[in-house]
Amino acid sequence: MEIQHNNNEKNGSFKGFSNGYKVGEMTYTWAGTNKFIIDHTEVSTDFNGQGVGKKMVLVAVDYARKNNLKILPLCPFAKSVFSRESSLNDVLFY
């Protein structure tokens, strides 16, 4: 699976693709210059339970680490990933 990142001044997304088909999307909104809010995660029902959502969250975390950013996970799914994975706390905005 491939994750594509799209970003502009106000918001962005991480989209998961498998064999050229979009199988998931996680959207975020910028909250200033150094943090973003994950506001929605959606995965195609055909790919539920296959780790698509978590992979998009982990790619977002990698992006945040590389760019010295913080993440506020308001989306219930993203919030659950952060609550289960203490190794992600370095990018978590409280």
mmCIF file of the C-alpha atoms, coordinates in Angstrom:
data_MODEL
# 
_entry.id   MODEL 
# 
loop_
_atom_site.group_PDB 
_atom_site.id 
_atom_site.type_symbol 
_atom_site.label_atom_id 
_atom_site.label_alt_id 
_atom_site.label_comp_id 
_atom_site.label_asym_id 
_atom_site.label_entity_id 
_atom_site.label_seq_id 
_atom_site.pdbx_PDB_ins_code 
_atom_site.Cartn_x 
_atom_site.Cartn_y 
_atom_site.Cartn_z 
_atom_site.occupancy 
_atom_site.B_iso_or_equiv 
_atom_site.pdbx_formal_charge 
_atom_site.auth_seq_id 
_atom_site.auth_comp_id 
_atom_site.auth_asym_id 
_atom_site.auth_atom_id 
_atom_site.pdbx_PDB_model_num 
ATOM 1  C CA . MET A 1 1  ? 0.000   0.000  0.000  1.00 0.00 ? 1  MET A CA 1 
ATOM 2  C CA . GLU A 1 2  ? 1.147   3.504  -0.839 1.00 0.00 ? 2  GLU A CA 1 
ATOM 3  C CA . ILE A 1 3  ? 0.360   6.613  1.204  1.00 0.00 ? 3  ILE A CA 1 
ATOM 4  C CA . GLN A 1 4  ? 0.205   9.964  -0.591 1.00 0.00 ? 4  GLN A CA 1 
ATOM 5  C CA . HIS A 1 5  ? 0.436   13.212 1.355  1.00 0.00 ? 5  HIS A CA 1 
ATOM 6  C CA . ASN A 1 6  ? -1.280  16.388 0.124  1.00 0.00 ? 6  ASN A CA 1 
ATOM 7  C CA . ASN A 1 7  ? -0.758  19.653 2.000  1.00 0.00 ? 7  ASN A CA 1 
ATOM 8  C CA . ASN A 1 8  ? -1.584  23.346 1.643  1.00 0.00 ? 8  ASN A CA 1 
ATOM 9  C CA . GLU A 1 9  ? -1.644  26.367 3.953  1.00 0.00 ? 9  GLU A CA 1 
ATOM 10 C CA . LYS A 1 10 ? -4.933  25.452 5.644  1.00 0.00 ? 10 LYS A CA 1 
ATOM 11 C CA . ASN A 1 11 ? -5.308  21.673 5.520  1.00 0.00 ? 11 ASN A CA 1 
ATOM 12 C CA . GLY A 1 12 ? -4.128  18.431 4.043  1.00 0.00 ? 12 GLY A CA 1 
ATOM 13 C CA . SER A 1 13 ? -4.625  14.699 3.794  1.00 0.00 ? 13 SER A CA 1 
ATOM 14 C CA . PHE A 1 14 ? -2.938  11.336 3.767  1.00 0.00 ? 14 PHE A CA 1 
ATOM 15 C CA . LYS A 1 15 ? -4.514  8.950  1.262  1.00 0.00 ? 15 LYS A CA 1 
ATOM 16 C CA . GLY A 1 16 ? -3.914  5.222  1.083  1.00 0.00 ? 16 GLY A CA 1 
ATOM 17 C CA . PHE A 1 17 ? -3.814  3.495  -2.296 1.00 0.00 ? 17 PHE A CA 1 
ATOM 18 C CA . SER A 1 18 ? -3.699  -0.178 -3.182 1.00 0.00 ? 18 SER A CA 1 
ATOM 19 C CA . ASN A 1 19 ? -3.235  -1.199 -6.809 1.00 0.00 ? 19 ASN A CA 1 
ATOM 20 C CA . GLY A 1 20 ? -4.154  2.323  -7.902 1.00 0.00 ? 20 GLY A CA 1 
ATOM 21 C CA . TYR A 1 21 ? -7.417  2.460  -5.926 1.00 0.00 ? 21 TYR A CA 1 
ATOM 22 C CA . LYS A 1 22 ? -7.987  4.788  -3.001 1.00 0.00 ? 22 LYS A CA 1 
ATOM 23 C CA . VAL A 1 23 ? -8.625  2.645  0.072  1.00 0.00 ? 23 VAL A CA 1 
ATOM 24 C CA . GLY A 1 24 ? -8.440  5.264  2.816  1.00 0.00 ? 24 GLY A CA 1 
ATOM 25 C CA . GLU A 1 25 ? -8.108  8.933  3.640  1.00 0.00 ? 25 GLU A CA 1 
ATOM 26 C CA . MET A 1 26 ? -7.161  10.864 6.762  1.00 0.00 ? 26 MET A CA 1 
ATOM 27 C CA . THR A 1 27 ? -7.665  14.633 6.754  1.00 0.00 ? 27 THR A CA 1 
ATOM 28 C CA . TYR A 1 28 ? -6.167  17.346 8.914  1.00 0.00 ? 28 TYR A CA 1 
ATOM 29 C CA . THR A 1 29 ? -6.387  21.091 9.476  1.00 0.00 ? 29 THR A CA 1 
ATOM 30 C CA . TRP A 1 30 ? -3.472  23.344 10.369 1.00 0.00 ? 30 TRP A CA 1 
ATOM 31 C CA . ALA A 1 31 ? -3.673  25.030 13.780 1.00 0.00 ? 31 ALA A CA 1 
ATOM 32 C CA . GLY A 1 32 ? -0.903  27.591 13.490 1.00 0.00 ? 32 GLY A CA 1 
ATOM 33 C CA . THR A 1 33 ? 2.460   26.880 11.935 1.00 0.00 ? 33 THR A CA 1 
ATOM 34 C CA . ASN A 1 34 ? 3.681   24.075 14.156 1.00 0.00 ? 34 ASN A CA 1 
ATOM 35 C CA . LYS A 1 35 ? 0.698   21.773 14.737 1.00 0.00 ? 35 LYS A CA 1 
ATOM 36 C CA . PHE A 1 36 ? -2.137  20.140 12.871 1.00 0.00 ? 36 PHE A CA 1 
ATOM 37 C CA . ILE A 1 37 ? -5.420  18.564 13.904 1.00 0.00 ? 37 ILE A CA 1 
ATOM 38 C CA . ILE A 1 38 ? -6.346  15.146 12.550 1.00 0.00 ? 38 ILE A CA 1 
ATOM 39 C CA . ASP A 1 39 ? -10.085 15.571 12.091 1.00 0.00 ? 39 ASP A CA 1 
ATOM 40 C CA . HIS A 1 40 ? -11.249 12.561 10.075 1.00 0.00 ? 40 HIS A CA 1 
ATOM 41 C CA . THR A 1 41 ? -10.129 9.069  9.100  1.00 0.00 ? 41 THR A CA 1 
ATOM 42 C CA . GLU A 1 42 ? -12.026 6.879  6.664  1.00 0.00 ? 42 GLU A CA 1 
ATOM 43 C CA . VAL A 1 43 ? -11.173 3.450  5.261  1.00 0.00 ? 43 VAL A CA 1 
ATOM 44 C CA . SER A 1 44 ? -12.973 1.555  2.497  1.00 0.00 ? 44 SER A CA 1 
ATOM 45 C CA . THR A 1 45 ? -15.083 -1.233 3.988  1.00 0.00 ? 45 THR A CA 1 
ATOM 46 C CA . ASP A 1 46 ? -13.207 -3.742 1.810  1.00 0.00 ? 46 ASP A CA 1 
ATOM 47 C CA . PHE A 1 47 ? -10.020 -2.830 3.703  1.00 0.00 ? 47 PHE A CA 1 
ATOM 48 C CA . ASN A 1 48 ? -11.354 -2.634 7.277  1.00 0.00 ? 48 ASN A CA 1 
ATOM 49 C CA . GLY A 1 49 ? -9.109  -4.422 9.756  1.00 0.00 ? 49 GLY A CA 1 
ATOM 50 C CA . GLN A 1 50 ? -6.092  -4.411 7.454  1.00 0.00 ? 50 GLN A CA 1 
ATOM 51 C CA . GLY A 1 51 ? -4.168  -1.589 9.167  1.00 0.00 ? 51 GLY A CA 1 
ATOM 52 C CA . VAL A 1 52 ? -4.853  1.100  6.575  1.00 0.00 ? 52 VAL A CA 1 
ATOM 53 C CA . GLY A 1 53 ? -5.960  3.696  9.133  1.00 0.00 ? 53 GLY A CA 1 
ATOM 54 C CA . LYS A 1 54 ? -3.053  3.016  11.464 1.00 0.00 ? 54 LYS A CA 1 
ATOM 55 C CA . LYS A 1 55 ? -0.567  3.215  8.613  1.00 0.00 ? 55 LYS A CA 1 
ATOM 56 C CA . MET A 1 56 ? -1.914  6.659  7.655  1.00 0.00 ? 56 MET A CA 1 
ATOM 57 C CA . VAL A 1 57 ? -1.565  7.803  11.278 1.00 0.00 ? 57 VAL A CA 1 
ATOM 58 C CA . LEU A 1 58 ? 2.027   6.514  11.399 1.00 0.00 ? 58 LEU A CA 1 
ATOM 59 C CA . VAL A 1 59 ? 2.909   8.320  8.168  1.00 0.00 ? 59 VAL A CA 1 
ATOM 60 C CA . ALA A 1 60 ? 1.457   11.516 9.680  1.00 0.00 ? 60 ALA A CA 1 
ATOM 61 C CA . VAL A 1 61 ? 3.583   10.965 12.795 1.00 0.00 ? 61 VAL A CA 1 
ATOM 62 C CA . ASP A 1 62 ? 6.681   10.488 10.640 1.00 0.00 ? 62 ASP A CA 1 
ATOM 63 C CA . TYR A 1 63 ? 5.873   13.728 8.803  1.00 0.00 ? 63 TYR A CA 1 
ATOM 64 C CA . ALA A 1 64 ? 5.429   15.542 12.134 1.00 0.00 ? 64 ALA A CA 1 
ATOM 65 C CA . ARG A 1 65 ? 8.749   14.231 13.475 1.00 0.00 ? 65 ARG A CA 1 
ATOM 66 C CA . LYS A 1 66 ? 10.675  15.203 10.356 1.00 0.00 ? 66 LYS A CA 1 
ATOM 67 C CA . ASN A 1 67 ? 9.203   18.720 10.428 1.00 0.00 ? 67 ASN A CA 1 
ATOM 68 C CA . ASN A 1 68 ? 9.208   19.348 14.204 1.00 0.00 ? 68 ASN A CA 1 
ATOM 69 C CA . LEU A 1 69 ? 5.405   19.492 14.370 1.00 0.00 ? 69 LEU A CA 1 
ATOM 70 C CA . LYS A 1 70 ? 2.783   18.446 16.899 1.00 0.00 ? 70 LYS A CA 1 
ATOM 71 C CA . ILE A 1 71 ? -0.467  16.566 16.250 1.00 0.00 ? 71 ILE A CA 1 
ATOM 72 C CA . LEU A 1 72 ? -3.815  17.002 17.970 1.00 0.00 ? 72 LEU A CA 1 
ATOM 73 C CA . PRO A 1 73 ? -5.863  13.869 17.158 1.00 0.00 ? 73 PRO A CA 1 
ATOM 74 C CA . LEU A 1 74 ? -9.527  14.888 17.389 1.00 0.00 ? 74 LEU A CA 1 
ATOM 75 C CA . CYS A 1 75 ? -10.695 12.106 15.083 1.00 0.00 ? 75 CYS A CA 1 
ATOM 76 C CA . PRO A 1 76 ? -11.828 9.196  17.298 1.00 0.00 ? 76 PRO A CA 1 
ATOM 77 C CA . PHE A 1 77 ? -9.798  6.655  15.317 1.00 0.00 ? 77 PHE A CA 1 
ATOM 78 C CA . ALA A 1 78 ? -6.556  8.663  15.380 1.00 0.00 ? 78 ALA A CA 1 
ATOM 79 C CA . LYS A 1 79 ? -7.124  9.431  19.054 1.00 0.00 ? 79 LYS A CA 1 
ATOM 80 C CA . SER A 1 80 ? -7.433  5.706  19.789 1.00 0.00 ? 80 SER A CA 1 
ATOM 81 C CA . VAL A 1 81 ? -4.155  4.965  17.988 1.00 0.00 ? 81 VAL A CA 1 
ATOM 82 C CA . PHE A 1 82 ? -2.358  7.625  20.035 1.00 0.00 ? 82 PHE A CA 1 
ATOM 83 C CA . SER A 1 83 ? -3.865  6.321  23.282 1.00 0.00 ? 83 SER A CA 1 
ATOM 84 C CA . ARG A 1 84 ? -2.629  2.766  22.569 1.00 0.00 ? 84 ARG A CA 1 
ATOM 85 C CA . GLU A 1 85 ? 0.842   3.714  21.288 1.00 0.00 ? 85 GLU A CA 1 
ATOM 86 C CA . SER A 1 86 ? 2.884   5.607  23.893 1.00 0.00 ? 86 SER A CA 1 
ATOM 87 C CA . SER A 1 87 ? 5.802   5.726  21.425 1.00 0.00 ? 87 SER A CA 1 
ATOM 88 C CA . LEU A 1 88 ? 3.864   8.437  19.559 1.00 0.00 ? 88 LEU A CA 1 
ATOM 89 C CA . ASN A 1 89 ? 3.677   10.816 22.532 1.00 0.00 ? 89 ASN A CA 1 
ATOM 90 C CA . ASP A 1 90 ? 6.626   12.908 21.309 1.00 0.00 ? 90 ASP A CA 1 
ATOM 91 C CA . VAL A 1 91 ? 4.417   14.472 18.613 1.00 0.00 ? 91 VAL A CA 1 
ATOM 92 C CA . LEU A 1 92 ? 1.182   14.577 20.628 1.00 0.00 ? 92 LEU A CA 1 
ATOM 93 C CA . PHE A 1 93 ? -0.200  18.041 21.374 1.00 0.00 ? 93 PHE A CA 1 
ATOM 94 C CA . TYR A 1 94 ? -2.074  18.053 24.679 1.00 0.00 ? 94 TYR A CA 1 
# 
